[in-house]
Short mmCIF file of C-alpha atoms and ligand atoms in Angstrom, two decimals:
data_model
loop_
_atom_site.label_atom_id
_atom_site.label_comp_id
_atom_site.label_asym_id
_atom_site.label_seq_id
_atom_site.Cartn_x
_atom_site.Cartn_y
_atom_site.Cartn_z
CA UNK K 5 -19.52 103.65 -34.19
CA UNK K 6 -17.00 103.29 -36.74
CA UNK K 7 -14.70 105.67 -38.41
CA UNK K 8 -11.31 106.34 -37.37
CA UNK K 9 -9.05 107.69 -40.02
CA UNK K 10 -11.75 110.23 -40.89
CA UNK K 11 -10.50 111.74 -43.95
CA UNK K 12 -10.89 108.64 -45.62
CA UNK K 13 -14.46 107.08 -46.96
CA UNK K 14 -14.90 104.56 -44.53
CA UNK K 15 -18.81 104.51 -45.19
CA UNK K 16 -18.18 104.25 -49.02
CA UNK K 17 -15.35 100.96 -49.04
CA UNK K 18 -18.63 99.35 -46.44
CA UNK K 19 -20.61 99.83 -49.37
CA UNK K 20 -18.77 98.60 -51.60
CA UNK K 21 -17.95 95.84 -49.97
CA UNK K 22 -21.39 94.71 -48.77
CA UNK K 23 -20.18 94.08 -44.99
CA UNK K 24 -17.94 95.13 -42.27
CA UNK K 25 -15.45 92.91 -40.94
CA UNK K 26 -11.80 92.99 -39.79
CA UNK K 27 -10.23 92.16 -43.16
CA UNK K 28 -12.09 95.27 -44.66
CA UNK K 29 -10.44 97.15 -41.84
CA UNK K 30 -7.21 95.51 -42.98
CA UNK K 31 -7.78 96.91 -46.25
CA UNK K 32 -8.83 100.21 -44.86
CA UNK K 33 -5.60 100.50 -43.00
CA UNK K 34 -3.52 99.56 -46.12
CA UNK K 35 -5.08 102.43 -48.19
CA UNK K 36 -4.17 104.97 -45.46
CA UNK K 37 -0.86 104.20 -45.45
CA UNK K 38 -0.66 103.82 -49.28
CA UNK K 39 -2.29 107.19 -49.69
CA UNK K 40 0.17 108.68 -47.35
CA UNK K 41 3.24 107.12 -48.40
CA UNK K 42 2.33 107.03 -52.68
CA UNK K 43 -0.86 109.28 -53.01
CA UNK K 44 -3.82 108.16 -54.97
CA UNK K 45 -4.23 106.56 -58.70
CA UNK K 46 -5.42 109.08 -60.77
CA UNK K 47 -5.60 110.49 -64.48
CA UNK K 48 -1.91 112.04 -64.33
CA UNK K 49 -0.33 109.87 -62.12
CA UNK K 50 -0.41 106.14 -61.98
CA UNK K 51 -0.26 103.76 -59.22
CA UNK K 52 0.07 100.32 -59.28
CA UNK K 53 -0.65 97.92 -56.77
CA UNK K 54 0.57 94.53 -56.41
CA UNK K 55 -1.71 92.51 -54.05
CA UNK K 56 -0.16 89.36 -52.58
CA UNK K 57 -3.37 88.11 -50.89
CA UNK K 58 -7.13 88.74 -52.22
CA UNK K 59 -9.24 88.82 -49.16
CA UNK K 60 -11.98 91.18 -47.91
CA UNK K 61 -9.21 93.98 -47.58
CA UNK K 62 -9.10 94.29 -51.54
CA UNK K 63 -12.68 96.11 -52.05
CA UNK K 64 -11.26 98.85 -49.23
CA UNK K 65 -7.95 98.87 -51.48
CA UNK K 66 -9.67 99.47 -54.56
CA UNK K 67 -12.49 101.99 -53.34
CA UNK K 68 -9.87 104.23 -51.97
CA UNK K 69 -6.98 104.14 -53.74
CA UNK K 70 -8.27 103.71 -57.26
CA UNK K 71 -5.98 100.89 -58.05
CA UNK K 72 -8.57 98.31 -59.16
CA UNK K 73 -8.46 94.95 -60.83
CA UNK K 74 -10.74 95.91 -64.01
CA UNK K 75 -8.06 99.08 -64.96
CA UNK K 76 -5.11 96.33 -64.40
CA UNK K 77 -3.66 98.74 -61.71
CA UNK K 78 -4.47 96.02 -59.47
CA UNK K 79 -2.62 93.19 -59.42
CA UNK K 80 -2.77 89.55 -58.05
CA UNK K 81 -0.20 87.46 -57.14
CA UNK K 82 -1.42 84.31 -55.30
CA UNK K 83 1.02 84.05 -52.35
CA UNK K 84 -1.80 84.14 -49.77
CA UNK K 85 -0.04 86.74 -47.97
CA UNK K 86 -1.34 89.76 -46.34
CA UNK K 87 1.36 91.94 -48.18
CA UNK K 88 0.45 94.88 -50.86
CA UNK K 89 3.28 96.88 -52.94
CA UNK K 90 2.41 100.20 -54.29
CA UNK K 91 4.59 101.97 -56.73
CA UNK K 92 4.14 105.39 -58.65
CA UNK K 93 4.92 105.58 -61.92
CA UNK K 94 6.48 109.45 -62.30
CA UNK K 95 9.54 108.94 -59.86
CA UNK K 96 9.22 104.91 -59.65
CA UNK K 97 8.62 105.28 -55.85
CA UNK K 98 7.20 102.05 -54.26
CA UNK K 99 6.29 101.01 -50.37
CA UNK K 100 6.01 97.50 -49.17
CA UNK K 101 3.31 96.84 -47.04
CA UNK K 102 2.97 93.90 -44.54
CA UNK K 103 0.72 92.75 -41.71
CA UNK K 104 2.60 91.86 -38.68
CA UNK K 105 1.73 89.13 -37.69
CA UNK K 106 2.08 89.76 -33.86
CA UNK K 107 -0.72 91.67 -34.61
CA UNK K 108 -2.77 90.42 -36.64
CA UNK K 109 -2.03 86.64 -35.41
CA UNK K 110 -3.45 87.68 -31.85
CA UNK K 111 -6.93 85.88 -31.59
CA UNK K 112 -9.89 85.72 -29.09
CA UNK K 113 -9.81 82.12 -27.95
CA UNK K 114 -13.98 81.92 -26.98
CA UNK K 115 -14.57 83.40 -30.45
CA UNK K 116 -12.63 80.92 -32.23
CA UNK K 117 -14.34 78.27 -30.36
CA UNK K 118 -17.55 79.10 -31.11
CA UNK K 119 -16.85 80.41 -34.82
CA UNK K 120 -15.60 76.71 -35.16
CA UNK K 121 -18.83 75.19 -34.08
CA UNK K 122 -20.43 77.47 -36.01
CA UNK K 123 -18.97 76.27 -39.12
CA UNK K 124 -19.37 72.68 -37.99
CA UNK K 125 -22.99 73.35 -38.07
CA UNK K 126 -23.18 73.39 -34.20
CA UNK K 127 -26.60 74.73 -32.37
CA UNK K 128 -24.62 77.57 -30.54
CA UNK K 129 -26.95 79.41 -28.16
CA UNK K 130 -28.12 83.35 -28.26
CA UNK K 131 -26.02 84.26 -26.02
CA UNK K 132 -22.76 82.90 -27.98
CA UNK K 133 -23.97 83.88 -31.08
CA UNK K 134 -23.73 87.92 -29.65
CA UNK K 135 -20.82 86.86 -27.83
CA UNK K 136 -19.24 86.36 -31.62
CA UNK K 137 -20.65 89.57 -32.88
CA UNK K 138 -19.63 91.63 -30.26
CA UNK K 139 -15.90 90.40 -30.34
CA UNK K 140 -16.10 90.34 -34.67
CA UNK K 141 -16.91 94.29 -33.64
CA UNK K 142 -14.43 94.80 -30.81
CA UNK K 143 -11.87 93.73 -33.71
CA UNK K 144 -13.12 95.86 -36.16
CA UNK K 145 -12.77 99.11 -33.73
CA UNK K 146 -9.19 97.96 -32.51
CA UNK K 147 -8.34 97.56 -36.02
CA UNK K 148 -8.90 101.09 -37.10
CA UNK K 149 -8.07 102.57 -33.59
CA UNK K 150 -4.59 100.97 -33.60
CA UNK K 151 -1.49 103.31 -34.76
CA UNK K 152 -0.32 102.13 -37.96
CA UNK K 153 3.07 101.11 -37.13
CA UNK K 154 1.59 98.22 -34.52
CA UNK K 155 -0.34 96.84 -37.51
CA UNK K 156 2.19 97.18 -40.41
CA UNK K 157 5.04 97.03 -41.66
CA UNK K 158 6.08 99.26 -44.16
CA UNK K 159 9.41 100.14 -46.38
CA UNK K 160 10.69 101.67 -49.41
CA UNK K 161 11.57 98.99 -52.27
CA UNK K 162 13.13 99.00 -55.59
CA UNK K 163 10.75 97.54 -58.22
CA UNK K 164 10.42 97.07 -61.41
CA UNK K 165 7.39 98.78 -62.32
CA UNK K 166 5.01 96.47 -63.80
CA UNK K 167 3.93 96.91 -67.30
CA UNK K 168 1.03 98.79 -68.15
CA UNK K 169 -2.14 97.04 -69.22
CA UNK K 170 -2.28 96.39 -73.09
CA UNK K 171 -4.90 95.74 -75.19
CA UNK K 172 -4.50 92.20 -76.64
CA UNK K 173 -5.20 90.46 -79.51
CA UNK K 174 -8.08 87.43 -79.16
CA UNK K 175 -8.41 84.04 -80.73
CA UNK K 176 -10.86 81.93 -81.21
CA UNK K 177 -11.13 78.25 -78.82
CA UNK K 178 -11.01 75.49 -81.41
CA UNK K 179 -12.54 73.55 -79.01
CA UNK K 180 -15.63 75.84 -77.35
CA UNK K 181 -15.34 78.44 -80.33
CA UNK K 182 -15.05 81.51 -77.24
CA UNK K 183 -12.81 84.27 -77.47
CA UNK K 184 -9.76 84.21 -75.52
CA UNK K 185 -7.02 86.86 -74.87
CA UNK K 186 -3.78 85.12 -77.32
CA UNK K 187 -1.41 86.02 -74.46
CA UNK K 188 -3.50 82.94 -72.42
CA UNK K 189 -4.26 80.87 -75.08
CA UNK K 190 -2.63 77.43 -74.92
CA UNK K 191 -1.52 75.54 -77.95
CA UNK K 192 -1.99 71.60 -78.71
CA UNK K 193 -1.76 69.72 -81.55
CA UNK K 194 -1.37 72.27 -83.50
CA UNK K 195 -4.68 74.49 -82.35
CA UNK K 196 -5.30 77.04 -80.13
CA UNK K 197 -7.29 76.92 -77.01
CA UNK K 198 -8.53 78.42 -73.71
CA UNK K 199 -7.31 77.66 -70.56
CA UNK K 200 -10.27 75.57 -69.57
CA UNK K 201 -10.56 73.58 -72.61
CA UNK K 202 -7.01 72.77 -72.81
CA UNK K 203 -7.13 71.66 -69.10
CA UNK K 204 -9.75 69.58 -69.84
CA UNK K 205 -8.35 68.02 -73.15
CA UNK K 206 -4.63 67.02 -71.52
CA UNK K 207 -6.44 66.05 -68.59
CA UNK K 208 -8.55 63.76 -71.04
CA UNK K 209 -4.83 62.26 -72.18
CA UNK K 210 -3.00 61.31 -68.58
ZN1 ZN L 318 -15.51 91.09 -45.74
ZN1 ZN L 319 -12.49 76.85 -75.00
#
């Protein structure tokens, strides 16, 4: 018993992801408001989205919206916060996204109890173990039941747009003799290297 926002391809983001689980849903969610508020990425019209978090909710994200990490439409900044900006290219449009946490802080205490013994590597008994599963699904359904509004967020913003993706020059590692896009490479002493390899030779000097 899943889908709520039928027009969307709730059975194809589960694929894609592998599992179902409330931060899918999250993502689900996000898309549906993206698609409504920007419209999909496609050949003639770009969209970019800037993903503050990278959790489950991404796949959902990038299965139905098109914005993925591999075209560079897709992209991460590490804040660890459940908040994704999408902006069209043609008229520079751009929504900000974010979870509220009233929300999405609201938790099952029981579940969280046994989750956490779980994790400890607790025996937990049959009984808790459905117990788990059948609140994990209860949130999944109240997730994609809930109107939009309770879950998000969601204004216009003035962004830049990001720059597009660019193909970049490479340069050899003087130290593990890989290729490595020039915009990362680091320089020392005079050579060039990847990010790991130069972490690992200043390291080598504290
Ligand atoms: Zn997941
Ligand atoms: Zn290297």
């Amino acid at each position: 018993m899943i889908p709520t926002p039928t027009h969307l391809d709730i059975e194809g983001a589960l694929r894609f992801h592998g599992h179902s689980c409330p931060g899918l849903s999250m993502g689900i969610r996000i898309a549906e408001v993206a698609l409504r508020e920007i419209g999909p990425h496609s050949v003639d019209e770009e969209v970019v989205c800037i993903a503050e978090a990278d959790h489950c909710g991404v796949d959902a994200i990038q299965y139905l919206t098109g914005c993925t990490a591999g075209k560079g439409n897709l992209i991460h900044v590490d804040h660890g916060k459940s908040v994704f900006t999408f902006v069209r290219r043609s008229d520079g449009k751009a929504v900000r996204i974010s979870a509220r946490p009233e929300f999405w802080g609201r938790s099952d205490p029981k579940d969280g109890e046994i989750s956490g013994r779980m994790r400890a590597g607790q025996p937990v008994s049959d009984e808790d173990r459905d117990y788990v599963q059948q609140s994990r699904e209860r949130r999944i359904q109240t997730i994609l039941d809930a109107p939009l509004q309770e879950l998000f967020e969601v204004r216009e913003v003035e962004i830049d747009v990001p720059d597009r993706a660019r193909i970049v020059n490479s340069v050899v590692c003087a130290e593990c003799g890989e290729a490595t896009m020039s915009t990362r490479a680091r320089s020392f002493r005079g050579q060039l290297y990847c990010v790991p390899c130069f972490e690992v030779l200043t390291q080598a000097e504290l």
